[in-house]
mmCIF file of C-alpha atoms in Angstrom:
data_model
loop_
_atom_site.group_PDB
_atom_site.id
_atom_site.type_symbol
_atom_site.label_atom_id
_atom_site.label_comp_id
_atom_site.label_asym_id
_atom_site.label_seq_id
_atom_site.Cartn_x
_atom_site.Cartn_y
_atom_site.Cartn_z
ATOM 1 C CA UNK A 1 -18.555 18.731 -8.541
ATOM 2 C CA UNK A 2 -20.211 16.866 -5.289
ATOM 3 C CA UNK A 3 -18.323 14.182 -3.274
ATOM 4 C CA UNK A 4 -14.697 12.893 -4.628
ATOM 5 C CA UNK A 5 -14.706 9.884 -6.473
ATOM 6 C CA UNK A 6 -11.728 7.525 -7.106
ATOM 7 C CA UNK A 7 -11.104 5.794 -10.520
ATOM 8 C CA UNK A 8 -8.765 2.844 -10.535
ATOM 9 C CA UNK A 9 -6.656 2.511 -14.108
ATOM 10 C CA UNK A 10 -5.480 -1.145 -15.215
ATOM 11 C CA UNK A 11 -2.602 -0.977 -17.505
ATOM 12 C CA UNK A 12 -2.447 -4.270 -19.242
ATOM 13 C CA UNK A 13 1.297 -4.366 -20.355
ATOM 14 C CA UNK A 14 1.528 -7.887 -21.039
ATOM 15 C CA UNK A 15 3.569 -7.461 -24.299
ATOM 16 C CA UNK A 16 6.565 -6.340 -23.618
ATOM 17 C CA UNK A 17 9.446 -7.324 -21.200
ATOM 18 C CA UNK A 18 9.320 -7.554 -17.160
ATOM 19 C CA UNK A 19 9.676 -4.197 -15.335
ATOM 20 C CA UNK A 20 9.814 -2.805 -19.001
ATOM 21 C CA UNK A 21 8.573 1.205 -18.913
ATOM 22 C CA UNK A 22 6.070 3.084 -20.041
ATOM 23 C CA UNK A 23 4.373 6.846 -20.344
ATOM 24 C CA UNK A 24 1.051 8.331 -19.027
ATOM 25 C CA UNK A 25 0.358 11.988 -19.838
ATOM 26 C CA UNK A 26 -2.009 13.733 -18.264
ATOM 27 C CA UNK A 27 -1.953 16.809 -20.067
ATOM 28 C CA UNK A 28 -3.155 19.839 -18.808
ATOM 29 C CA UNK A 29 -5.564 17.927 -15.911
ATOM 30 C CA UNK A 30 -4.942 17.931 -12.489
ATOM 31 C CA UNK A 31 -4.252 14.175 -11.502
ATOM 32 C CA UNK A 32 -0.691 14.487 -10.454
ATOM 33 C CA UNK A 33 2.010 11.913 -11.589
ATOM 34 C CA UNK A 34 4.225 12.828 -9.123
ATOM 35 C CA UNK A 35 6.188 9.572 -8.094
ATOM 36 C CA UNK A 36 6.337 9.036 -4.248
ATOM 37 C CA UNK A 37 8.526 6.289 -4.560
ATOM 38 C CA UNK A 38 11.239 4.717 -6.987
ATOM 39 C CA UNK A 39 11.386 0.940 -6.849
ATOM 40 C CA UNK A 40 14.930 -0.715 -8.418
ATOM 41 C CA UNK A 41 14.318 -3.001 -11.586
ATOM 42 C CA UNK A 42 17.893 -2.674 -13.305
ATOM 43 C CA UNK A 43 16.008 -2.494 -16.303
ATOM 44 C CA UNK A 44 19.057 -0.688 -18.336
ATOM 45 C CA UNK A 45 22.480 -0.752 -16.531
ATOM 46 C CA UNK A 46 23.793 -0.098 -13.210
ATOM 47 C CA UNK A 47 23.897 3.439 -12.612
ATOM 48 C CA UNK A 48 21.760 5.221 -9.788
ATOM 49 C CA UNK A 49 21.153 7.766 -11.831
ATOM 50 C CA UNK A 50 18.985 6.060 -14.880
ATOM 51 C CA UNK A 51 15.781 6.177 -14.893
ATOM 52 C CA UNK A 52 14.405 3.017 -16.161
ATOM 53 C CA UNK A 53 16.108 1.548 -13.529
ATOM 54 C CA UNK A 54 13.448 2.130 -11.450
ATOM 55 C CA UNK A 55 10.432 0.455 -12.067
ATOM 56 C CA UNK A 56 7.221 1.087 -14.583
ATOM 57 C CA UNK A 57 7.392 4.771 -13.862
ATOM 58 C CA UNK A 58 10.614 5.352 -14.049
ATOM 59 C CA UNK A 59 11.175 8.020 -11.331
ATOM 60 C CA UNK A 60 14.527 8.455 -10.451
ATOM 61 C CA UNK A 61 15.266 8.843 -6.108
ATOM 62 C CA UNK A 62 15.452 12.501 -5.234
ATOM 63 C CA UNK A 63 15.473 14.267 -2.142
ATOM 64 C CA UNK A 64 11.757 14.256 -1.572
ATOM 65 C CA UNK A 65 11.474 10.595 -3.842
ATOM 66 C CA UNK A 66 12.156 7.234 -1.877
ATOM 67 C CA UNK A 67 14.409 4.517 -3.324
ATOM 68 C CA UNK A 68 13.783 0.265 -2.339
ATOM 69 C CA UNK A 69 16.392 -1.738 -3.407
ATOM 70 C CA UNK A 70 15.218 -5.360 -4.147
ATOM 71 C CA UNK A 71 17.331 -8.234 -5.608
ATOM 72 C CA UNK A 72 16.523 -8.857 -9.357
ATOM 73 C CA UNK A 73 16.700 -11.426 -11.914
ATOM 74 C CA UNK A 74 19.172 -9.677 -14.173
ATOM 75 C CA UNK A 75 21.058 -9.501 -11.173
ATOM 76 C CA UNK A 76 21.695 -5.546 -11.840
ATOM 77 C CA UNK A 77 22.211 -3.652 -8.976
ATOM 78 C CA UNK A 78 22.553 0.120 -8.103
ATOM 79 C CA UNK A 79 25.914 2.108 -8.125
ATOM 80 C CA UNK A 80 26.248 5.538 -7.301
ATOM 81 C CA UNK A 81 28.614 7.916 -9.212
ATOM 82 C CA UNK A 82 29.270 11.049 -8.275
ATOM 83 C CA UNK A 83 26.845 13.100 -6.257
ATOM 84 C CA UNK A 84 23.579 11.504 -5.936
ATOM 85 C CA UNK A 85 19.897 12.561 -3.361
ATOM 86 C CA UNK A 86 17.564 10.035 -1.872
ATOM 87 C CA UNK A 87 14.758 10.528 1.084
ATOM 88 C CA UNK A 88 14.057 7.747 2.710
ATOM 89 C CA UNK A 89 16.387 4.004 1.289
ATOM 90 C CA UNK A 90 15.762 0.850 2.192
ATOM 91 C CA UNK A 91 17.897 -2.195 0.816
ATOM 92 C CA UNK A 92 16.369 -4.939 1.431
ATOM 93 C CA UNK A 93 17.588 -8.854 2.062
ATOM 94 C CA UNK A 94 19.872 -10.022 -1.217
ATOM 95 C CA UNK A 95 20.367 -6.531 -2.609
ATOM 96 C CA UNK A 96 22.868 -4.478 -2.699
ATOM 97 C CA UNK A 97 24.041 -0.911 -3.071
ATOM 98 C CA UNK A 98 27.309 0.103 -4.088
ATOM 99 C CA UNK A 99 28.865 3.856 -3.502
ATOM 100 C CA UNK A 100 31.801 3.830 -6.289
ATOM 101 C CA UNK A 101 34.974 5.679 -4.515
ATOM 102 C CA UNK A 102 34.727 9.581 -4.070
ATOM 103 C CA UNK A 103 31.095 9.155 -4.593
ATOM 104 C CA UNK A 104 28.473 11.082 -2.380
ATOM 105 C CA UNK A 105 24.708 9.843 -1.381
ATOM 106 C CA UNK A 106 22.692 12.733 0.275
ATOM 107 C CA UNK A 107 19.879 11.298 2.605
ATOM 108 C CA UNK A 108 17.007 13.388 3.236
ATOM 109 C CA UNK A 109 14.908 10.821 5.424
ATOM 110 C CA UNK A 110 15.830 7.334 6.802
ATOM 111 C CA UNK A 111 18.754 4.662 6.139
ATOM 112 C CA UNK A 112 17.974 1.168 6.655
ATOM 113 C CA UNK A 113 20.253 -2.030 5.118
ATOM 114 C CA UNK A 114 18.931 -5.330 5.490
ATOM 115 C CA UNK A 115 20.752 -6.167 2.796
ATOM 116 C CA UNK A 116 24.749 -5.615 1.293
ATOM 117 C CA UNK A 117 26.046 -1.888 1.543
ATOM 118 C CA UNK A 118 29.727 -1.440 -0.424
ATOM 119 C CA UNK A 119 31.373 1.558 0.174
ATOM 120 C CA UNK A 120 34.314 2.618 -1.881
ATOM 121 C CA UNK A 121 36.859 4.632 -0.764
ATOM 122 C CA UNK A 122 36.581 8.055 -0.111
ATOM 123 C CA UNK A 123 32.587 7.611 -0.356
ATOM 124 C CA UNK A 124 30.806 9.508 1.434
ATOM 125 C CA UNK A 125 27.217 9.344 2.897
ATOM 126 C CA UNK A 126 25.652 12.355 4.354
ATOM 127 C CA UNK A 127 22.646 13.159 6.213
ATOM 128 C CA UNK A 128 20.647 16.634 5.256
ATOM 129 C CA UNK A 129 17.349 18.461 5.726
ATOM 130 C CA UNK A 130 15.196 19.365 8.617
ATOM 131 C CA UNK A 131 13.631 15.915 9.309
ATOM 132 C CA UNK A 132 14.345 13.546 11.931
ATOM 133 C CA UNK A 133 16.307 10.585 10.902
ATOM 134 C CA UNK A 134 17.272 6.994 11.331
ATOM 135 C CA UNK A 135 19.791 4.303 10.905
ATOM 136 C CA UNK A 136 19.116 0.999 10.845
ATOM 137 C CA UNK A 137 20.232 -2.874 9.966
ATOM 138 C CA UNK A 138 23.468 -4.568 8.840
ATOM 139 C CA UNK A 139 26.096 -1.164 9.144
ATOM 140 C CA UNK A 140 28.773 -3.616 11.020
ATOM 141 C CA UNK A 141 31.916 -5.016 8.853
ATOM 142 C CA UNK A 142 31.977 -4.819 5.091
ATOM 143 C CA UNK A 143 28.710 -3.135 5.439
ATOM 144 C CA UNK A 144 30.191 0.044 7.113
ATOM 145 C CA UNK A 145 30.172 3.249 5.783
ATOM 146 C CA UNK A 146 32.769 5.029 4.690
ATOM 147 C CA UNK A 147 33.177 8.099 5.247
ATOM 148 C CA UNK A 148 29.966 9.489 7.591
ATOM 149 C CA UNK A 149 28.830 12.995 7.485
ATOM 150 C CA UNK A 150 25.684 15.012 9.573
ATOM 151 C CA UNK A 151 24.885 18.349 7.945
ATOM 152 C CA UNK A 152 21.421 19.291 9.431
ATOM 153 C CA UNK A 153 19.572 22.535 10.232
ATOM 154 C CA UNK A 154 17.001 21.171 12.406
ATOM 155 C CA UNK A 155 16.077 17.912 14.263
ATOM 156 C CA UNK A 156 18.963 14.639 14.362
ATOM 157 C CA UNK A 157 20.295 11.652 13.049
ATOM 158 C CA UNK A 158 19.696 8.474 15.138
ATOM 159 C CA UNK A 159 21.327 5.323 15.498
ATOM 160 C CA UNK A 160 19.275 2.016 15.730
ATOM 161 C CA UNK A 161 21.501 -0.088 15.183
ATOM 162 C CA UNK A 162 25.647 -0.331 16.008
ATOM 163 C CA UNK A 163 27.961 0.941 13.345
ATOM 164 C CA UNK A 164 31.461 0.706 11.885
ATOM 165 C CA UNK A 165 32.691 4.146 9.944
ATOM 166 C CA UNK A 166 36.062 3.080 8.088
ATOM 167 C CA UNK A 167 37.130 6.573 7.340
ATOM 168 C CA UNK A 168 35.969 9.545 8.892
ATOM 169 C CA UNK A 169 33.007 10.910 10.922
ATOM 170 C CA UNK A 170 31.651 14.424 11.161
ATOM 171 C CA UNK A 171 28.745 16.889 12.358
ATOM 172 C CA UNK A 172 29.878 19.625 10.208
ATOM 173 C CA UNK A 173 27.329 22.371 12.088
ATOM 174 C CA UNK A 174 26.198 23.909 15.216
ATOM 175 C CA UNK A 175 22.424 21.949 14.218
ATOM 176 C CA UNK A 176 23.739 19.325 12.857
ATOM 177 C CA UNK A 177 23.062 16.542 15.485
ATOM 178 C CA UNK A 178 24.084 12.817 15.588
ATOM 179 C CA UNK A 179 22.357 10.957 18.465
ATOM 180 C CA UNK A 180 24.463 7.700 19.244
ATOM 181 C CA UNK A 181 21.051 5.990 20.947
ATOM 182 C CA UNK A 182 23.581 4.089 22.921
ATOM 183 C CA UNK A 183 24.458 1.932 20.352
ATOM 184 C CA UNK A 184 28.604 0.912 19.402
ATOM 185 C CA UNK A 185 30.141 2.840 16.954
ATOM 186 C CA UNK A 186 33.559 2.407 15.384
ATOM 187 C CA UNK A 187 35.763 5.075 14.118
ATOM 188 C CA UNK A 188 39.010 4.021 11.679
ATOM 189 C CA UNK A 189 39.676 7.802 10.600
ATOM 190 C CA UNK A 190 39.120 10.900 11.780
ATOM 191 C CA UNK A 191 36.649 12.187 14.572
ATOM 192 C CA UNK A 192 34.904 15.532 14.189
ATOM 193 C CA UNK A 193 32.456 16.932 16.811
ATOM 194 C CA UNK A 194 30.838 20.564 16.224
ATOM 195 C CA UNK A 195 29.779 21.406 19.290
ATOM 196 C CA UNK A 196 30.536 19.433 22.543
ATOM 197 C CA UNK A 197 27.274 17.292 23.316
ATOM 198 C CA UNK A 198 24.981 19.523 21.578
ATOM 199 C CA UNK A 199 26.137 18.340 18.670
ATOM 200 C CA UNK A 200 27.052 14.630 19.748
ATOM 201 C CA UNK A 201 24.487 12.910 22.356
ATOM 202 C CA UNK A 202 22.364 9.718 22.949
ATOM 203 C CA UNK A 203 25.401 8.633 24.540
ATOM 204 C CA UNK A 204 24.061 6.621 27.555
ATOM 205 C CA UNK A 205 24.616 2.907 27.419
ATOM 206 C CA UNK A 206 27.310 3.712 24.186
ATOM 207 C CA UNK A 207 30.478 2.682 23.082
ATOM 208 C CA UNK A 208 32.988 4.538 20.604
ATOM 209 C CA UNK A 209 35.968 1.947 19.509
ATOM 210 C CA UNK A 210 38.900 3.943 17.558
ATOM 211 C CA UNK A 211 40.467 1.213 15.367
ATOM 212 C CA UNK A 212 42.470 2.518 12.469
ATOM 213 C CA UNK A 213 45.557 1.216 11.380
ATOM 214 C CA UNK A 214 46.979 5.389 11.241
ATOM 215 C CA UNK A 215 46.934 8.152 12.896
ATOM 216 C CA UNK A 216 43.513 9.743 13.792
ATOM 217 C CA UNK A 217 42.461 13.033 14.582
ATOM 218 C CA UNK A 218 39.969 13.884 17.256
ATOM 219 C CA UNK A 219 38.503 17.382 17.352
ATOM 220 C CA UNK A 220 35.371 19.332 18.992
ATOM 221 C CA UNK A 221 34.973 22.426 16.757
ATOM 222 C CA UNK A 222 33.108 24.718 18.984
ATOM 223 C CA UNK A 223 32.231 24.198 23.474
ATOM 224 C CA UNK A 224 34.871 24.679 25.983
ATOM 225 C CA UNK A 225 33.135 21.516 27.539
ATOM 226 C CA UNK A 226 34.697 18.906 24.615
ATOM 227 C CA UNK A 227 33.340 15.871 24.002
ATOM 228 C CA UNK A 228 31.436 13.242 25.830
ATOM 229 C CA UNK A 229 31.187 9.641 25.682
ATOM 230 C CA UNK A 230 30.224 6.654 28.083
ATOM 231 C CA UNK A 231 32.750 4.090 26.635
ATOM 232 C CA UNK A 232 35.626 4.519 24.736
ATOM 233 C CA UNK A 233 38.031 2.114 23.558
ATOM 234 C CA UNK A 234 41.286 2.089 22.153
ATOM 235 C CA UNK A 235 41.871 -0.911 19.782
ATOM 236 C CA UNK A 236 44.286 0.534 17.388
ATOM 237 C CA UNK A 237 46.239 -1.564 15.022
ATOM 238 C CA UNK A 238 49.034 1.345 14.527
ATOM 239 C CA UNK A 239 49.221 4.459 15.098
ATOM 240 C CA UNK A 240 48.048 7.161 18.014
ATOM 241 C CA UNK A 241 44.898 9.070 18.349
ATOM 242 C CA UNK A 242 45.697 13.038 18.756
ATOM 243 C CA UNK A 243 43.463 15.461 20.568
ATOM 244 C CA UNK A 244 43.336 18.007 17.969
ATOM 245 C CA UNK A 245 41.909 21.771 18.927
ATOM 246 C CA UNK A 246 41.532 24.060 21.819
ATOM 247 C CA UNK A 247 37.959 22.711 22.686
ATOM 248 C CA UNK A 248 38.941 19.316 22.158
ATOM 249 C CA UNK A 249 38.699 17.741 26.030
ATOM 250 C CA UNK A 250 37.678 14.447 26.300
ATOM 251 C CA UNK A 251 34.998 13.410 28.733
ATOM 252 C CA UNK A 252 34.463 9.207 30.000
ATOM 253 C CA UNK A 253 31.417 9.282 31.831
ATOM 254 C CA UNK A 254 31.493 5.214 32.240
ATOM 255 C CA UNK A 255 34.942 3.041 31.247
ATOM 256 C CA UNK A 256 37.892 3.996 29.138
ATOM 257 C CA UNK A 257 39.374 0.749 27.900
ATOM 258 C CA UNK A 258 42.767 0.984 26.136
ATOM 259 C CA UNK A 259 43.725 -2.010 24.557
ATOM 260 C CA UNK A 260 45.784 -1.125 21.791
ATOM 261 C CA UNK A 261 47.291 2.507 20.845
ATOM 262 C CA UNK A 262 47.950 5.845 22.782
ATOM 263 C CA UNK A 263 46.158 9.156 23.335
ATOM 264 C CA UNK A 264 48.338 12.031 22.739
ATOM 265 C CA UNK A 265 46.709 15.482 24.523
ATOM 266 C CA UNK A 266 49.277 17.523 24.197
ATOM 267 C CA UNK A 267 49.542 18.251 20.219
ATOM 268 C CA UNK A 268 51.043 21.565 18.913
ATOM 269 C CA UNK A 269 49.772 24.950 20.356
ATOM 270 C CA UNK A 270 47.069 22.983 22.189
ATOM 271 C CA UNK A 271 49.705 21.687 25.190
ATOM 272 C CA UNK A 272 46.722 21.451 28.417
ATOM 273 C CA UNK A 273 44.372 19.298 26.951
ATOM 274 C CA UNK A 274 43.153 15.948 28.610
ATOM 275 C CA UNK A 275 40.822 12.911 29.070
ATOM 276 C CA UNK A 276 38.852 13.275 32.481
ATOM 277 C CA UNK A 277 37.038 9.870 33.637
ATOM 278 C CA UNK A 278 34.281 10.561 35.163
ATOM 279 C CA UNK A 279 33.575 7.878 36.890
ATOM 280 C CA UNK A 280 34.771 7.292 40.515
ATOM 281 C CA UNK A 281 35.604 3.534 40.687
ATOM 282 C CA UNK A 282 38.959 1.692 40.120
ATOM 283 C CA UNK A 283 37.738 -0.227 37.055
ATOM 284 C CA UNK A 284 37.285 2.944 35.243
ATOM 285 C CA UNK A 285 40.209 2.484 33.272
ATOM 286 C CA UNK A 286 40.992 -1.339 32.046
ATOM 287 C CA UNK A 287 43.619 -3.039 29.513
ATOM 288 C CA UNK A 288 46.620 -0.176 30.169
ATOM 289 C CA UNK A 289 49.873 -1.099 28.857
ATOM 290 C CA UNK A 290 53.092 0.304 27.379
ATOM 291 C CA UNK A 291 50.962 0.191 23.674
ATOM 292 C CA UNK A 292 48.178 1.767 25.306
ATOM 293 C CA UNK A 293 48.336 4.681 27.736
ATOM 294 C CA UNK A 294 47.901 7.905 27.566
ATOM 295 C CA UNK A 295 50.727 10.442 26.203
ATOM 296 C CA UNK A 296 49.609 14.105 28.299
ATOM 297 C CA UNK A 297 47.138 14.753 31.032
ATOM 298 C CA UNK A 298 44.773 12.034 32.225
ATOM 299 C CA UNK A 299 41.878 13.406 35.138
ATOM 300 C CA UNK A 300 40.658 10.747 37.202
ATOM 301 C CA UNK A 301 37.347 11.494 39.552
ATOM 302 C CA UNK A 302 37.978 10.615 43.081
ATOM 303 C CA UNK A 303 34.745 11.619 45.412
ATOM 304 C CA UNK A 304 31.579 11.534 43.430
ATOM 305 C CA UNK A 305 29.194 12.075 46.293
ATOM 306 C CA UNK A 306 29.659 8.737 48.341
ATOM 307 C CA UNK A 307 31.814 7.484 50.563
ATOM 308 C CA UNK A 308 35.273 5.556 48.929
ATOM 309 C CA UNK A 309 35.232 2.018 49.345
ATOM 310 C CA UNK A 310 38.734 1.616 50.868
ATOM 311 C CA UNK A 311 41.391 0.788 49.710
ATOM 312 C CA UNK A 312 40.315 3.067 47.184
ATOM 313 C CA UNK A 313 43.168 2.385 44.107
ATOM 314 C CA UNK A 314 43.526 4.783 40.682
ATOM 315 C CA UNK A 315 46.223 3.581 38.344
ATOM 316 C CA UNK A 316 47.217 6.483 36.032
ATOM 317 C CA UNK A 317 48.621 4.956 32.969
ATOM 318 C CA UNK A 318 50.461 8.157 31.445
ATOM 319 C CA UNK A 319 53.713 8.733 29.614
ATOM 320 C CA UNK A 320 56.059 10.041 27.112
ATOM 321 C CA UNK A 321 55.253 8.364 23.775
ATOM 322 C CA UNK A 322 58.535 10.080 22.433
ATOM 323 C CA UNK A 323 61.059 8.404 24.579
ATOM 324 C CA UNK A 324 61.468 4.842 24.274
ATOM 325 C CA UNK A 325 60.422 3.267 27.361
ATOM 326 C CA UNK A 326 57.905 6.458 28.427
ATOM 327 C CA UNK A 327 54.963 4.543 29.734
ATOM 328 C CA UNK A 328 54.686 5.340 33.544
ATOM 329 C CA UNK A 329 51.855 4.049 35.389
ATOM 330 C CA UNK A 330 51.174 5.720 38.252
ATOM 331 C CA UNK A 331 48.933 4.498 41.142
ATOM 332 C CA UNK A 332 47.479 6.329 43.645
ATOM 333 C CA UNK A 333 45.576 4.599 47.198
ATOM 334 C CA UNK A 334 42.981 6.144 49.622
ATOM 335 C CA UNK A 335 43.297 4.166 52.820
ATOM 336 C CA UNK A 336 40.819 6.823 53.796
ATOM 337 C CA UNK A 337 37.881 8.711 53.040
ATOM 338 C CA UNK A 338 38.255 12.216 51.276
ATOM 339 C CA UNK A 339 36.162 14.597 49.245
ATOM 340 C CA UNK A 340 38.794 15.594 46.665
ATOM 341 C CA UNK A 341 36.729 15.545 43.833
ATOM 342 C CA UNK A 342 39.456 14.514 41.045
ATOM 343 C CA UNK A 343 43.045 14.464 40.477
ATOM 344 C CA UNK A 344 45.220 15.004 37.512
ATOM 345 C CA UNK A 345 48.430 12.922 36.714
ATOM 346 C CA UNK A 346 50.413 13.310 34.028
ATOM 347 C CA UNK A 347 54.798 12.472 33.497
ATOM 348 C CA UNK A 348 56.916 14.808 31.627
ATOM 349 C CA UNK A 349 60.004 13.047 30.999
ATOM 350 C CA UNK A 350 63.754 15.246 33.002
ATOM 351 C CA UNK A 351 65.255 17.177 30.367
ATOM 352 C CA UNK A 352 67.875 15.881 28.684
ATOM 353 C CA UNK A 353 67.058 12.157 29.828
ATOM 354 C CA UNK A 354 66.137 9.525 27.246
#
C-alpha cells in the first residue's frame, strides 16, 4: 500500500551468446510482461514469424506489438511468409525486410523504411485498424511496394513520402481512406478507388504516374463523381490504361501529361465515360502524340470565372486506338471572350473506313 514504487531488475546474462534469450515468470503477480515492442536479432533463422528472432524477450510483432529492424552481425534478416501483423515498423539504415511472393504484412500503425524493402511478387502490404497512419522513407524504385492495399474502418493512411506501387493499388471500403499528402505516386498495375474522393484525397500539389508495361485497369467502385487527381501522367511502356466501371470518370484538377500510352473511356457496357481537365489554361494537357492520346471522350474547361487570355487555344488529342492511324488532334481557338464553361471532343472513326 501507500505511494508506487519502481524496482529496476539487472539481468546479468554475460554467459551465453549475444542477443541469446531468456525467461522471466511472474507467476500469479501482477507486473505485466507484456512486450511493447519486438526488436530484430536473427538469433535463429530468417523467418518473421520466430520468436527468438526478436531480441532478449522474444516477442514476436503483432498487431498491437511494434517491430525495428536493425542490421546485424549474423547478417540475418527478416522474411515474411505467408500472412503476417505488425503495428507500428520501422527499418532502419542497412536493414532490410523482405515480403517472399504471395506473402501478406498487415500494418496496424505506421510504415517507415530508411532502410531496403524487397517485395516479391504478388506481395501484398495492407493497412488495417482504426488508427491514423503513415508512410514514410525510401518507397521509390526497388524499394516499392508491391501490391498496396487500404482496408480501414476509421481514420486514413498518409503519405510522407513519394511512392512507386509495382502491381496494384486499392481502398477496398467506403472508410477505407488513402490520403496522397501531395506527394508522387506511381501505379504499374491496377487502380482501385472505393469511393470518388472520399475514399482517395490529399491530392493537392500530387502526382499519379501510370507506368506498367500491360494493360491497367482504372476503377472508382462507388460516387457518380469518379476520381480526382491534380497530376496525372501517362508514361506507359506498353499497353493502354482502361476506364473500367460506371462511376469511373476521371477528374484533372491541375495538368494531364501523356507521354507514353492511351486512355481508353469507352470500355464494354460503360461507352460515356471520360477524363474532364479541370483546369482552364492551354498547358493543361502536355506531351500528346499518336502513342499517347486519349481513345473516347476528353472534357476540357473553357471559362473558369476569368476572362480568356486570347488567343485562347485547347488541343484535344482524341482518337480511335483501333484503327491504325486513329489519333486526331483536334484544336479549338477563342479569338474572343466566352463563358462556355467546358467542351467535350471526342472522334468516332465513319463506318466502314479504316
Amino acid at each position: 500500500t501507500g505511494a508506487p514504487r519502481t524496482y529496476i531488475i539487472l539481468l546479468n546474462n554475460w554467459n551465453s551468446a549475444t542477443n541469446a534469450g531468456y525467461t522471466l515468470n511472474w507467476g500469479s503477480t501482477p507486473v505485466s510482461t507484456a512486450a511493447s515492442t519486438a526488436i530484430w536479432s536473427g538469433l535463429t533463422d530468417t523467418l518473421f514469424t520466430t520468436s527468438t528472432n526478436w531480441g532478449d524477450c522474444g516477442s514476436t510483432p503483432a498487431c498491437g506489438i511494434d517491430a525495428i529492424i536493425n542490421p546485424t552481425s549474423n547478417g540475418r534478416q527478416p522474411s515474411v511468409v505467408g500472412s503476417q501483423s505488425v503495428k507500428n515498423i520501422t527499418i532502419n539504415a542497412g536493414a532490410t525486410l523482405r515480403l517472399m511472393p504471395g506473402a501478406t504484412l498487415q500494418v496496424c500503425g505506421n510504415f517507415t523504411n530508411y532502410g531496403n524493402l524487397i517485395c516479391g511478387a504478388g506481395s501484398t502490404i495492407i493497412f488495417i485498424g482504426t488508427s491514423a497512419q503513415t508512410i514514410t522513407g525510401n518507397l521509390t524504385g526497388a524499394n516499392g511496394f508491391a501490391n498496396l492495399s487500404v482496408l480501414k474502418t476509421a481514420n486514413s493512411v498518409t503519405l510522407a513520402s513519394n511512392i512507386d506501387v509495382k502491381e496494384n493499388f486499392s481502398t477496398l471500403s467506403a472508410t477505407s481512406i488513402f490520403n496522397i499528402g501531395g506527394k508522387y505516386m506511381k501505379v504499374a498495375g491496377n487502380f482501385t478507388n472505393n469511393t470518388s474522393t472520399t475514399t482517395f484525397t490529399g491530392v493537392a500539389g500530387s502526382t499519379v504516374e501510370i507506368n506498367g508495361a500491360g494493360n491497367q485497369y482504372m476503377s472508382n467502385v462507388n460516387g457518380a463523381a469518379g476520381i480526382t487527381f491534380n497530376r496525372l501522367t501517362m508514361n506507359k511502356t506498353g499497353g493502354k490504361l482502361y476506364l473500367n466501371s460506371a462511376n469511373t470518370m476521371v477528374n484533372v484538377d491541375s495538368v494531364l501529361t501523356l507521354t507514353s500510352g492511351i486512355i481508353v473511356t469507352r470500355l464494354g457496357a460503360n461507352p460515356n465515360l471520360e477524363v474532364f481537365v479541370k483546369y482552364g489554361a492551354t498547358p493543361a494537357i502536355v506531351g500528346h502524340s499518336a502513342i499517347s492520346f486519349i481513345d473516347g471522350k476528353l472534357r476540357r474547361a473553357v471559362y473558369t470565372g476569368s476572362p480568356l487570355t486570347l488567343p485562347f487555344v485547347l488541343d484535344y488529342p482524341v482518337g480511335d486506338s483501333l484503327t491504325p492511324g486513329g489519333y486526331e488532334l483536334a484544336t479549338v481557338t477563342f479569338n474572343s471572350g466566352t463563358v462556355i464553361p467546358d467542351i467535350l471532343g471526342t472522334f468516332n472513326p465513319w463506318p466502314g473506313m479504316t
